[in-house]
XYZ file of C-alpha atoms in Angstrom:
784
model
C 10.487 6.439 109.963
C 9.457 5.847 113.589
C 7.510 8.401 115.606
C 10.639 9.171 117.641
C 12.700 9.680 114.507
C 9.905 11.836 113.046
C 9.843 13.984 116.163
C 13.589 14.519 115.996
C 13.373 15.358 112.304
C 10.659 17.927 112.956
C 12.533 19.395 115.921
C 15.624 20.030 113.822
C 13.773 21.058 110.660
C 12.970 24.601 109.475
C 9.234 23.880 109.626
C 8.364 26.769 111.910
C 10.204 29.462 109.896
C 8.663 28.109 106.699
C 5.158 28.202 108.171
C 5.668 31.719 109.487
C 7.162 32.929 106.202
C 4.323 31.355 104.216
C 1.772 33.010 106.475
C 3.464 36.389 106.143
C 3.530 36.170 102.343
C -0.137 35.169 102.270
C -1.156 38.003 104.601
C 0.732 40.536 102.504
C -0.839 39.077 99.350
C -4.331 39.427 100.831
C -3.449 43.041 101.642
C -2.469 43.722 98.035
C -5.363 41.887 96.375
C -8.013 43.312 98.684
C -8.525 47.026 97.885
C -8.152 49.560 100.669
C -10.940 49.690 103.242
C -12.694 46.588 101.844
C -12.639 44.957 105.261
C -15.089 45.616 108.108
C -14.603 49.082 109.640
C -11.107 49.381 108.147
C -11.598 52.989 107.064
C -12.797 53.924 110.543
C -9.753 52.329 112.163
C -7.441 54.129 109.750
C -8.943 57.591 110.102
C -9.071 57.240 113.880
C -5.293 56.752 113.859
C -4.941 59.707 111.475
C -7.113 61.879 113.732
C -4.917 61.128 116.744
C -1.796 61.897 114.696
C -3.274 65.211 113.545
C -4.676 66.354 116.895
C -2.295 64.765 119.415
C -5.301 63.830 121.511
C -7.770 61.002 121.984
C -11.063 61.297 120.083
C -14.527 60.959 121.524
C -17.972 60.270 120.106
C -20.063 63.460 119.788
C -23.166 63.405 121.927
C -25.725 62.280 121.051
C -24.130 59.631 118.872
C -25.435 59.540 115.300
C -24.616 57.093 112.521
C -22.690 58.518 109.537
C -21.082 55.279 108.511
C -20.507 55.777 104.806
C -21.565 59.381 104.214
C -19.600 61.358 106.785
C -20.728 64.940 107.302
C -18.275 65.985 110.003
C -14.694 65.089 110.848
C -15.907 62.965 113.752
C -18.071 60.911 111.391
C -14.879 59.507 109.848
C -14.179 57.779 113.171
C -17.566 56.233 113.918
C -17.651 53.876 116.882
C -13.860 53.591 116.898
C -13.759 56.948 118.690
C -15.192 55.104 121.697
C -12.774 52.168 121.447
C -9.892 51.741 123.883
C -7.019 53.694 122.323
C -3.849 51.559 122.449
C -3.949 50.256 118.870
C -4.767 53.699 117.471
C -1.958 55.317 119.463
C 0.539 52.834 118.022
C -0.849 53.263 114.512
C -0.774 57.049 114.798
C 3.007 57.015 115.206
C 3.351 55.079 111.958
C 1.123 57.405 109.923
C 2.692 60.659 111.166
C 5.444 60.769 108.518
C 2.872 60.595 105.690
C 0.814 63.379 104.179
C -2.745 62.139 104.728
C -4.508 65.428 103.930
C -6.205 63.995 100.828
C -7.298 60.800 102.524
C -10.870 61.780 103.269
C -11.325 63.551 99.941
C -10.153 60.495 98.020
C -12.098 57.959 100.045
C -15.436 57.847 98.234
C -18.062 55.402 99.368
C -20.132 53.351 96.945
C -23.766 54.242 97.688
C -24.922 51.098 95.877
C -22.859 48.661 97.948
C -24.574 45.425 98.965
C -23.282 45.000 102.504
C -23.590 41.463 103.823
C -25.101 40.165 100.575
C -22.839 37.476 99.164
C -25.396 36.685 96.456
C -25.089 40.154 94.911
C -23.665 39.905 91.372
C -22.215 43.424 91.598
C -21.477 46.321 93.952
C -19.815 44.300 96.650
C -17.162 47.008 96.892
C -17.898 49.492 99.658
C -15.657 52.183 98.152
C -14.637 53.589 94.776
C -11.013 52.671 94.160
C -9.988 55.362 91.728
C -7.451 56.853 94.115
C -6.054 54.089 96.308
C -3.672 52.281 93.971
C -0.345 52.711 95.762
C 1.552 51.983 92.542
C 0.083 54.953 90.677
C -1.208 57.270 93.397
C 1.498 59.070 95.378
C -1.017 60.184 98.027
C 0.386 59.657 101.505
C -2.743 58.073 102.951
C -2.414 55.145 100.528
C 1.120 54.365 101.633
C 0.217 54.896 105.283
C -2.729 52.519 105.029
C -0.621 49.806 103.415
C 2.003 50.240 106.127
C -0.674 49.650 108.789
C -1.816 46.572 106.886
C 1.756 45.284 106.995
C 1.799 46.012 110.734
C -1.241 43.768 111.147
C 0.560 40.951 109.344
C 3.578 41.330 111.643
C 1.379 41.351 114.768
C -0.201 38.132 113.493
C 3.291 36.698 113.242
C 3.693 37.367 116.968
C 0.418 35.585 117.710
C 1.615 32.508 115.818
C 4.925 32.456 117.677
C 3.053 32.551 120.994
C 0.766 29.715 119.912
C 3.800 27.611 119.032
C 5.496 28.459 122.324
C 2.354 27.550 124.264
C 2.053 24.210 122.510
C 5.706 23.439 123.229
C 5.053 24.162 126.904
C 2.175 21.691 126.916
C 3.786 19.032 124.721
C 7.573 19.374 124.909
C 7.908 15.855 123.493
C 5.732 16.616 120.465
C 7.063 19.409 118.235
C 4.836 17.981 115.504
C 1.714 18.831 117.509
C 2.953 22.364 118.155
C 3.551 22.943 114.435
C 0.126 21.544 113.671
C -1.435 24.095 116.055
C 0.475 26.952 114.407
C -0.418 25.903 110.869
C -4.132 25.604 111.665
C -4.163 29.280 112.669
C -1.596 30.599 110.194
C -3.516 29.227 107.234
C -7.022 29.782 108.548
C -8.329 32.056 105.754
C -10.202 34.378 108.079
C -7.169 34.827 110.323
C -4.902 35.603 107.377
C -7.443 37.970 105.819
C -8.040 39.753 109.120
C -4.300 40.224 109.553
C -4.070 41.841 106.126
C -6.401 44.658 107.193
C -6.230 47.639 109.531
C -7.970 46.665 112.752
C -7.521 46.672 116.512
C -8.684 43.033 116.494
C -5.186 41.935 115.482
C -3.625 43.549 118.556
C -6.197 42.238 121.025
C -5.759 38.739 119.570
C -1.997 38.982 120.086
C -2.277 40.357 123.632
C -4.919 37.839 124.709
C -2.709 35.049 123.364
C 0.237 36.533 125.256
C -1.764 36.504 128.503
C -2.743 32.856 128.052
C 0.852 31.948 127.218
C 2.011 33.564 130.452
C -0.659 31.667 132.376
C 0.608 28.414 130.912
C 4.195 29.294 131.831
C 3.162 30.051 135.400
C 1.228 26.799 135.545
C 3.787 24.517 133.900
C 7.032 26.210 135.057
C 9.056 24.079 137.452
C 9.103 26.797 140.090
C 6.337 26.204 142.625
C 6.282 29.897 143.481
C 6.275 32.199 140.424
C 8.276 35.368 140.685
C 6.551 38.649 141.474
C 7.878 40.191 138.277
C 6.200 37.440 136.220
C 2.851 38.113 137.906
C 3.214 41.882 137.510
C 4.103 41.458 133.858
C 1.012 39.270 133.445
C -1.104 42.026 134.985
C 0.438 44.647 132.724
C -0.299 42.519 129.659
C -3.915 42.201 130.767
C -4.022 45.968 131.224
C -2.690 46.504 127.698
C -5.362 44.130 126.417
C -8.009 46.212 128.188
C -6.548 49.339 126.554
C -7.032 47.677 123.154
C -10.565 46.265 123.353
C -13.143 45.538 126.004
C -12.220 41.844 125.961
C -9.449 42.916 128.330
C -12.017 43.342 131.092
C -13.289 39.798 130.578
C -9.683 38.595 130.432
C -8.922 40.157 133.814
C -11.895 38.368 135.373
C -10.851 35.117 133.717
C -7.204 35.283 134.830
C -8.105 36.123 138.424
C -10.541 33.230 138.438
C -7.939 30.954 136.866
C -5.306 31.816 139.482
C -7.787 31.415 142.318
C -9.144 28.057 141.147
C -5.748 26.543 140.422
C -4.444 27.624 143.827
C -7.510 26.087 145.449
C -7.135 22.833 143.511
C -3.446 22.657 144.408
C -4.264 23.509 148.065
C -1.829 26.366 148.225
C -1.885 28.803 151.169
C -4.607 31.427 150.900
C -2.184 34.196 151.746
C -0.004 33.207 148.813
C -3.079 33.057 146.569
C -4.307 36.532 147.474
C -0.816 37.945 147.012
C -0.746 36.544 143.459
C -4.203 37.958 142.765
C -3.121 41.405 143.898
C 0.101 41.265 141.897
C -1.960 40.581 138.776
C -4.936 42.862 139.463
C -3.161 46.038 140.585
C -1.048 46.660 137.447
C -3.957 45.644 135.234
C -6.370 48.021 136.944
C -3.730 50.757 137.015
C -3.760 50.745 133.218
C -7.481 50.139 132.625
C -9.107 52.223 135.366
C -8.276 55.660 133.877
C -9.965 54.587 130.644
C -13.016 53.419 132.564
C -13.196 56.776 134.361
C -12.887 58.696 131.078
C -15.656 56.620 129.485
C -17.887 57.159 132.499
C -17.404 60.924 132.347
C -17.990 61.056 128.571
C -20.704 58.450 128.085
C -21.962 57.329 131.484
C -20.714 53.803 130.750
C -17.244 52.611 131.768
C -17.052 50.312 128.727
C -18.584 52.831 126.256
C -20.641 49.963 124.838
C -23.669 52.269 124.877
C -21.978 54.287 122.115
C -21.622 51.210 119.908
C -25.310 50.487 120.416
C -26.311 54.069 119.632
C -24.178 54.227 116.482
C -25.692 50.951 115.283
C -29.199 52.389 115.519
C -30.102 51.536 119.106
C -30.632 48.396 121.130
C -32.252 45.801 118.875
C -33.614 43.892 121.874
C -32.961 40.386 120.602
C -33.802 37.286 122.581
C -31.285 34.507 123.144
C -33.053 32.337 120.564
C -32.771 35.096 117.971
C -29.061 35.450 118.684
C -28.515 31.699 118.456
C -30.273 31.738 115.098
C -27.312 33.791 113.812
C -24.898 30.973 114.649
C -24.548 29.760 111.020
C -23.267 33.180 109.965
C -20.911 33.292 112.942
C -19.601 29.829 112.076
C -18.955 30.667 108.420
C -17.219 33.937 109.256
C -14.915 32.091 111.626
C -13.381 30.361 108.586
C -13.750 32.652 105.564
C -15.913 35.719 105.056
C -14.250 38.482 103.091
C -15.093 42.045 102.145
C -17.932 43.600 104.079
C -19.423 40.177 104.925
C -20.426 39.848 101.267
C -17.756 37.556 99.806
C -18.122 33.922 100.781
C -15.980 30.964 99.811
C -17.503 27.987 97.977
C -19.477 25.676 100.238
C -16.845 22.948 100.069
C -14.339 25.239 101.849
C -16.602 25.432 104.897
C -17.240 21.694 104.765
C -13.494 21.148 104.653
C -12.856 23.224 107.758
C -15.909 21.835 109.535
C -14.576 18.375 108.710
C -11.234 19.253 110.334
C -13.059 20.387 113.474
C -15.150 17.213 113.580
C -12.070 15.033 113.069
C -10.327 16.841 115.923
C -13.320 16.391 118.220
C -13.569 12.721 117.276
C -9.853 12.215 117.936
C -10.034 13.871 121.354
C -13.125 11.877 122.353
C -11.500 8.679 121.146
C -8.388 9.396 123.192
C -10.451 10.189 126.269
C -12.405 6.952 126.241
C -9.466 4.701 125.381
C -7.316 6.111 128.186
C -10.057 6.628 130.763
C -11.814 3.252 130.658
C -13.336 2.695 134.070
C -12.189 6.115 135.247
C -14.507 8.266 137.345
C -14.407 12.034 137.240
C -13.301 13.705 140.438
C -13.988 17.279 141.403
C -10.372 18.263 140.852
C -10.603 17.129 137.237
C -13.351 19.677 136.663
C -10.707 22.364 137.166
C -7.906 20.793 135.143
C -5.807 22.918 132.847
C -7.601 21.903 129.608
C -10.986 22.626 131.182
C -9.892 26.046 132.389
C -8.464 26.905 128.968
C -11.769 25.892 127.427
C -13.419 28.206 129.945
C -11.817 31.187 128.188
C -13.442 30.114 124.928
C -16.802 29.905 126.701
C -16.321 33.311 128.308
C -15.386 34.988 124.993
C -18.406 33.437 123.295
C -20.719 34.379 126.168
C -19.496 37.984 126.027
C -20.157 38.050 122.295
C -23.664 36.663 122.797
C -24.437 39.390 125.325
C -23.225 41.970 122.819
C -25.281 40.384 120.029
C -28.414 40.671 122.141
C -28.126 44.424 121.675
C -26.502 44.908 118.272
C -25.542 42.890 115.157
C -22.115 41.304 115.734
C -22.146 37.735 114.376
C -18.543 37.965 113.223
C -16.078 35.127 113.693
C -13.140 37.520 114.077
C -14.574 38.583 117.445
C -13.772 35.077 118.729
C -10.093 35.353 117.780
C -8.960 36.318 121.316
C -9.776 32.666 122.105
C -7.689 31.265 119.236
C -4.977 29.774 121.450
C -7.127 27.195 123.288
C -9.039 26.497 120.071
C -5.815 25.836 118.160
C -4.407 23.667 120.933
C -7.589 21.628 121.098
C -7.744 21.133 117.322
C -4.081 20.163 117.118
C -4.444 17.685 119.948
C -7.514 16.014 118.488
C -6.116 15.812 114.948
C -2.726 14.508 116.053
C -4.039 11.733 118.310
C -6.620 10.805 115.704
C -3.954 10.523 113.016
C -1.712 8.493 115.342
C -4.453 6.033 116.199
C -5.585 5.603 112.611
C -2.046 5.159 111.308
C -1.431 2.325 113.810
C -4.507 0.345 112.850
C -3.471 -2.542 110.572
C -6.459 -2.063 108.262
C -5.604 1.587 107.665
C -1.844 1.769 108.077
C -1.110 1.130 104.426
C -3.421 4.004 103.471
C -1.972 6.321 106.126
C 1.664 5.395 105.793
C 2.881 8.995 105.816
C 5.466 9.901 108.421
C 4.729 12.864 110.661
C 6.976 15.229 108.672
C 5.342 14.080 105.436
C 1.899 14.469 106.920
C 2.768 17.962 108.151
C 4.080 18.932 104.708
C 0.947 17.612 103.012
C -1.282 19.336 105.580
C 0.414 22.740 105.220
C 0.595 22.473 101.431
C -3.127 21.789 101.254
C -3.989 24.770 103.480
C -1.665 27.095 101.557
C -3.188 25.955 98.247
C -6.639 26.615 99.678
C -5.659 30.193 100.540
C -4.169 30.742 97.097
C -7.421 29.537 95.582
C -9.433 31.952 97.724
C -7.105 34.792 96.795
C -7.170 34.228 93.051
C -10.551 32.622 92.383
C -12.802 34.119 95.083
C -11.485 37.474 96.331
C -9.695 38.920 93.304
C -12.566 38.499 90.768
C -14.936 40.533 92.958
C -12.780 43.642 92.536
C -11.383 42.890 89.078
C -11.816 45.508 86.324
C -14.189 44.635 83.469
C -12.967 42.797 80.345
C -11.679 44.968 77.511
C -11.634 44.486 73.730
C -9.425 45.760 70.956
C -12.346 46.987 68.806
C -16.149 46.713 68.489
C -15.603 43.942 65.923
C -13.902 41.755 68.533
C -16.533 42.392 71.216
C -19.633 40.146 71.462
C -21.994 43.015 70.601
C -25.370 41.768 69.361
C -27.116 45.152 69.104
C -24.903 48.023 67.900
C -25.819 51.578 68.919
C -23.982 54.882 68.974
C -24.863 57.066 71.944
C -22.224 59.719 72.504
C -21.449 61.521 75.771
C -19.108 64.380 74.797
C -15.579 64.277 76.265
C -16.393 61.105 78.209
C -17.209 58.211 75.891
C -19.910 56.458 73.939
C -22.186 53.469 74.258
C -21.389 51.398 71.171
C -23.674 48.422 71.711
C -25.298 45.976 74.065
C -26.034 42.301 74.518
C -29.220 40.837 75.993
C -29.385 37.383 77.494
C -33.162 37.470 77.010
C -35.862 39.848 75.818
C -38.348 38.643 78.412
C -38.689 39.471 82.099
C -40.812 37.768 84.744
C -41.830 39.329 88.016
C -39.007 37.731 90.021
C -36.275 37.683 87.384
C -32.982 39.499 87.655
C -32.542 40.779 84.115
C -28.931 40.520 82.873
C -27.477 42.599 80.087
C -24.093 43.845 78.982
C -23.330 47.346 77.747
C -20.211 48.074 75.726
C -18.565 51.428 76.404
C -15.798 53.108 74.435
C -13.932 55.570 76.661
C -12.489 58.939 75.720
C -11.664 60.541 79.065
C -12.375 60.374 82.766
C -14.164 62.497 85.339
C -12.856 64.018 88.547
C -15.792 62.502 90.435
C -17.398 59.185 89.461
C -20.487 59.377 87.242
C -23.467 57.151 87.952
C -24.908 54.900 85.288
C -28.621 54.073 85.322
C -30.393 51.373 83.323
C -34.133 50.959 83.688
C -37.041 48.946 82.361
C -40.073 51.236 82.343
C -43.654 51.137 81.114
C -44.865 53.517 78.462
C -46.028 55.894 81.188
C -42.523 55.953 82.713
C -43.282 53.729 85.701
C -40.172 51.767 86.607
C -40.489 47.983 86.696
C -36.834 47.028 87.073
C -33.533 48.803 87.047
C -30.217 49.520 88.602
C -28.210 52.591 89.492
C -24.529 51.864 89.740
C -21.002 52.799 88.861
C -19.561 51.087 85.817
C -17.749 47.756 85.867
C -19.929 46.156 88.580
C -18.971 49.129 90.756
C -15.234 48.593 90.197
C -14.555 50.779 87.167
C -16.127 54.176 87.676
C -15.638 57.018 85.201
C -12.982 58.383 87.573
C -10.906 55.288 86.726
C -11.477 55.173 82.958
C -8.427 54.924 80.764
C -8.646 56.667 77.377
C -9.343 54.686 74.186
C -10.647 51.573 75.889
C -13.608 49.387 74.952
C -14.956 47.424 77.896
C -17.913 45.206 78.705
C -20.113 46.501 81.497
C -22.123 43.642 83.006
C -25.391 44.693 84.648
C -28.207 42.970 86.474
C -31.554 44.781 86.609
C -33.594 43.931 89.667
C -37.381 44.291 89.705
C -38.515 47.201 91.851
C -42.274 46.777 91.366
C -44.637 43.879 90.809
C -46.713 45.229 87.931
C -47.317 42.196 85.763
C -50.929 41.700 84.684
C -52.222 38.187 85.490
C -53.407 37.698 81.910
C -51.522 39.940 79.516
C -47.888 40.678 78.752
C -46.546 44.180 78.335
C -43.694 45.941 76.584
C -41.040 47.669 78.638
C -38.629 50.312 77.420
C -34.981 49.623 78.194
C -33.575 53.064 79.005
C -29.979 54.047 79.740
C -28.345 57.246 80.906
C -25.666 58.835 83.094
C -25.850 61.113 86.139
C -23.166 63.399 87.489
C -22.149 63.339 91.136
C -24.718 66.078 91.878
C -27.561 63.957 90.471
C -27.978 65.805 87.164
C -28.534 63.632 84.084
C -25.809 64.057 81.482
C -26.955 64.942 77.950
C -25.866 62.968 74.931
C -24.452 64.638 71.827
C -28.024 64.646 70.502
C -29.274 66.452 73.630
C -31.210 63.548 75.161
C -30.657 62.600 78.798
C -32.374 59.213 78.672
C -32.164 56.917 75.651
C -34.349 53.913 74.868
C -32.173 51.210 73.326
C -34.633 48.291 73.201
C -38.050 46.942 74.099
C -38.418 44.039 76.524
C -41.376 41.756 77.218
C -42.855 41.692 80.715
C -44.407 38.230 81.090
C -47.917 37.906 82.506
C -48.219 36.921 86.131
C -50.435 33.901 85.444
C -51.853 31.734 82.669
C -54.681 32.374 80.227
C -57.103 30.240 82.211
C -59.973 32.263 83.581
C -58.957 35.424 81.761
C -61.836 37.390 80.265
C -61.771 38.001 76.498
C -63.919 40.919 75.377
C -66.132 39.939 72.458
C -64.775 36.388 72.393
C -65.147 34.844 68.938
C -66.823 31.494 68.527
C -64.027 30.504 66.181
C -60.604 32.062 66.368
C -59.208 33.491 63.147
C -55.694 32.264 62.444
C -53.132 34.357 60.565
C -50.432 32.107 59.095
C -50.777 29.765 62.087
C -48.724 32.293 64.043
C -51.277 34.754 65.371
C -54.941 34.193 66.169
C -57.682 36.773 66.639
C -59.731 35.378 69.559
C -61.778 38.422 70.562
C -63.319 41.522 68.967
C -65.346 44.165 70.757
C -66.530 47.465 69.240
C -68.286 50.567 70.443
C -69.339 53.664 68.462
C -69.005 57.040 70.149
C -71.572 59.034 68.145
C -70.681 62.600 69.287
C -66.989 62.104 68.442
C -67.801 59.903 65.445
C -65.191 57.451 66.751
C -65.215 53.695 66.510
C -63.380 51.990 69.395
C -62.126 48.470 68.837
C -60.638 46.033 71.312
C -58.806 43.271 69.484
C -57.637 40.273 71.496
C -54.767 38.398 69.895
C -53.188 35.141 70.919
C -49.689 34.150 69.913
C -49.527 30.660 68.416
C -45.857 30.574 67.437
C -42.843 32.912 67.449
C -43.075 35.644 64.802
C -39.744 36.331 63.147
C -40.741 39.587 61.436
C -42.389 42.608 62.954
C -46.043 42.937 61.936
C -48.291 45.982 61.733
C -52.021 45.803 62.522
C -54.227 47.666 60.054
C -57.831 48.820 60.496
C -59.256 50.087 57.169
C -62.601 51.727 56.380
C -63.679 50.987 52.784
C -66.742 52.127 50.842
C -68.951 49.822 48.764
C -66.616 50.211 45.798
C -63.614 49.055 47.863
C -61.979 52.459 48.103
C -60.064 53.291 51.302
C -61.744 56.089 53.242
C -59.663 56.122 56.448
C -57.176 53.853 58.170
C -55.308 53.205 61.398
C -52.064 51.285 60.895
C -49.695 50.698 63.829
C -47.825 47.928 65.584
C -49.924 46.054 68.161
C -50.386 47.740 71.485
C -50.842 46.085 74.832
C -52.688 46.878 77.986
C -51.538 46.445 81.582
C -53.969 46.546 84.506
C -56.467 48.569 82.515
C -54.044 51.221 81.276
C -52.639 51.548 77.787
C -49.180 50.065 77.838
C -47.870 51.251 74.505
C -46.413 49.430 71.549
C -45.956 45.664 71.920
C -44.178 44.455 68.753
C -44.913 40.956 67.516
C -41.213 40.071 67.727
C -41.628 40.033 71.532
C -44.633 37.717 71.500
C -44.258 34.306 73.081
C -46.559 31.331 72.390
C -49.764 31.511 74.486
C -49.401 35.269 75.032
C -52.802 36.997 75.029
C -52.568 40.586 73.809
C -55.378 43.092 74.276
C -54.926 45.593 71.465
C -57.013 48.758 71.859
C -57.360 51.235 68.987
C -59.769 53.928 67.857
C -60.790 54.718 64.273
C -61.917 58.304 63.729
C -64.625 58.391 61.025
C -64.900 61.315 58.593
C -67.708 63.658 59.557
C -68.868 64.139 55.962
C -69.279 60.522 54.888
C -71.603 60.310 51.850
C -74.499 57.840 51.992
C -73.133 54.327 51.369
C -72.482 50.962 52.927
C -69.036 50.879 54.469
C -66.976 48.004 55.798
C -64.117 47.885 58.286
C -61.365 45.322 57.681
C -58.462 44.284 59.894
C -55.312 42.307 59.265
C -51.535 42.273 59.684
C -48.709 43.045 57.304
C -44.919 43.216 57.273
C -43.878 46.890 57.054
C -40.737 46.200 55.036
C -42.601 44.919 51.961
C -46.305 45.276 52.986
C -46.846 41.504 52.597
C -49.944 40.552 54.585
C -50.156 37.539 56.868
C -52.540 35.063 55.214
C -55.779 34.142 56.929
C -55.566 30.376 57.145
C -59.181 29.207 57.491
C -61.048 31.838 55.453
C -60.797 33.043 51.867
C -61.044 36.799 52.307
C -59.819 39.209 49.671
C -56.212 40.311 50.296
C -56.236 38.553 53.674
C -58.317 41.277 55.279
C -60.979 40.242 57.745
C -64.323 42.161 57.566
C -65.327 42.969 61.122
C -67.906 45.734 60.888
C -70.472 47.012 58.358
C -71.571 50.648 58.466
C -74.616 52.018 56.676
C -74.749 55.767 56.222
C -78.059 57.133 54.864
C -78.811 60.562 53.525
C -79.415 61.925 57.023
C -75.804 61.295 58.082
């Protein structure tokens, strides 16, 4: 098929309706998969519209502005910085929410205090809200239906933006419908665009209006009439004014359009009187709409743009330098393509490379076209103000405005560049299309690129749609998915059964540990298995901690169940589910030489912070012991009473140090035993210290599992089943001697035995009776 035939086929094909329909379905799908308010500031946008519907007035930011982003204390806190935004989007949205009963909206919008905003590496708690009440299929609450209606409105507004992009491309390239469809598809299936247009936000309206303004500029520039009608210029000014009533980009757009009209008139040497008339016809209606808002902002905040309120609500001017702002460019670049949730759900790296590759191919195609057509051509001053250059100027102005904003507050968000989508889409489509044309006509590549333009367009759109479906199902949906469930404890991968009952709520039936050892920088994974009985009106917090014997916390997490997605307010009765947890170290307590034992504690807290008792009355339950690895190696570590020759017990445990001291007033013998692990010990061992008289009779004893010591403090029991090869364990114990010992020669023996059958570990290199090592001889004479 020739290029001319391909163009005719595309012109008469249903490509555009198919692209638009595919976009709309994807946007609606994003809106269903993504839970309510799991998009930046979505809850603030929604409740601002609700506030206007309830009060029939415009809101304002209380003075002085204070941040109550996720824990609102007053009605105004539900609006945040959106109360200072231009009001057009919220006025439109308020008419749509009026028919719904939204009284329970604030009560049923519960923030997740453990959310990891902006942290895409977080294994859990990437949900900003608890979604027990926002399932539109099961919750009849009006605010849920109203919010989904506003999400659908965003998708429809995005449809308008796409239509304008297509119309603009057809104005520029009437002979190339293929290029126009390419421009539309690049935006329609840009994941960030589709995701943004599945959420409640005024960004969707400002993107549409800014695109509408640029489309009108192109019509005025390309229209055959040398003198545009006054009504067209007035309508352009009104559209700019509406843009300014939606977001502050409207102010920059007014400056840009006036500059555009002035420069093009100058380049085309039109009469100055005609030029100033056009400027006035654009500026007056625009200012008529925007100026009252500026005056209101000045009276309320002392700033016609109200930007000072955004800065105050964000914690004040951060005072960044230009270099610091430019250092945030990677985040801005990624979020231009795909950054979901609250900036904490990223796509796989190859997705960004794919889109970056498309951009680079487009740039290469445009550069190639420039140099092949402009060989020997010199740039004149008029070319500096050509239509493509001026369109690119809007991109530069939008980016410059964002940089100025970022100097004062965090705002590295790609969606804030969307008002410049039209020139970006046109530039990408141009570069990709000419690049494909040139490559397909090269003899060495033509057989590899033998697709016709319709076939190429189908393949291109299919690939982008498949990419969005992948992001929907494999990236976004799993973040908010409920935990896996099991038919019974026998079918669940429980390695350590327990039975901890919380009356009327459920029970912990077991757990699974990936490891029983923790290093200072490890995230410690484990899985708890809960059997549900009921649910709570308010979500209950789960806490899991690794603590020392003295209660000092080494690692832990406080969270709602199901990685934050399945709180007790969502529990279904008679379910068994796996609750995956990741304990993060909160203190660096590891001794450089010695390991320690940590208690793995679990418990629940009510919404008022009170710990819930189990059926046995406990509020915190220890379910296991975990090894805290030493911070360093054994090299250079002091061993008290180091032995010249270590004593080996079954080639598994060696006694490498023994120090004693006798406290005469208390008649106590203190021993510090230093053990070294030679190999893993399968069975738990008990250390015994026995005092025997000359006839071999036991006088007193101290039998207990080994203890450990951390930074000079007793660390509690450290069972041999936790020991790892090369571990050095400092085991401190005290033997209280009877006060009325008769005169005799006494000996103290130590050793280890298995408590289940009292079998002692054999001493490998010495032949001591019953594998007990004599370590101390005590002579008591008649004087005591």
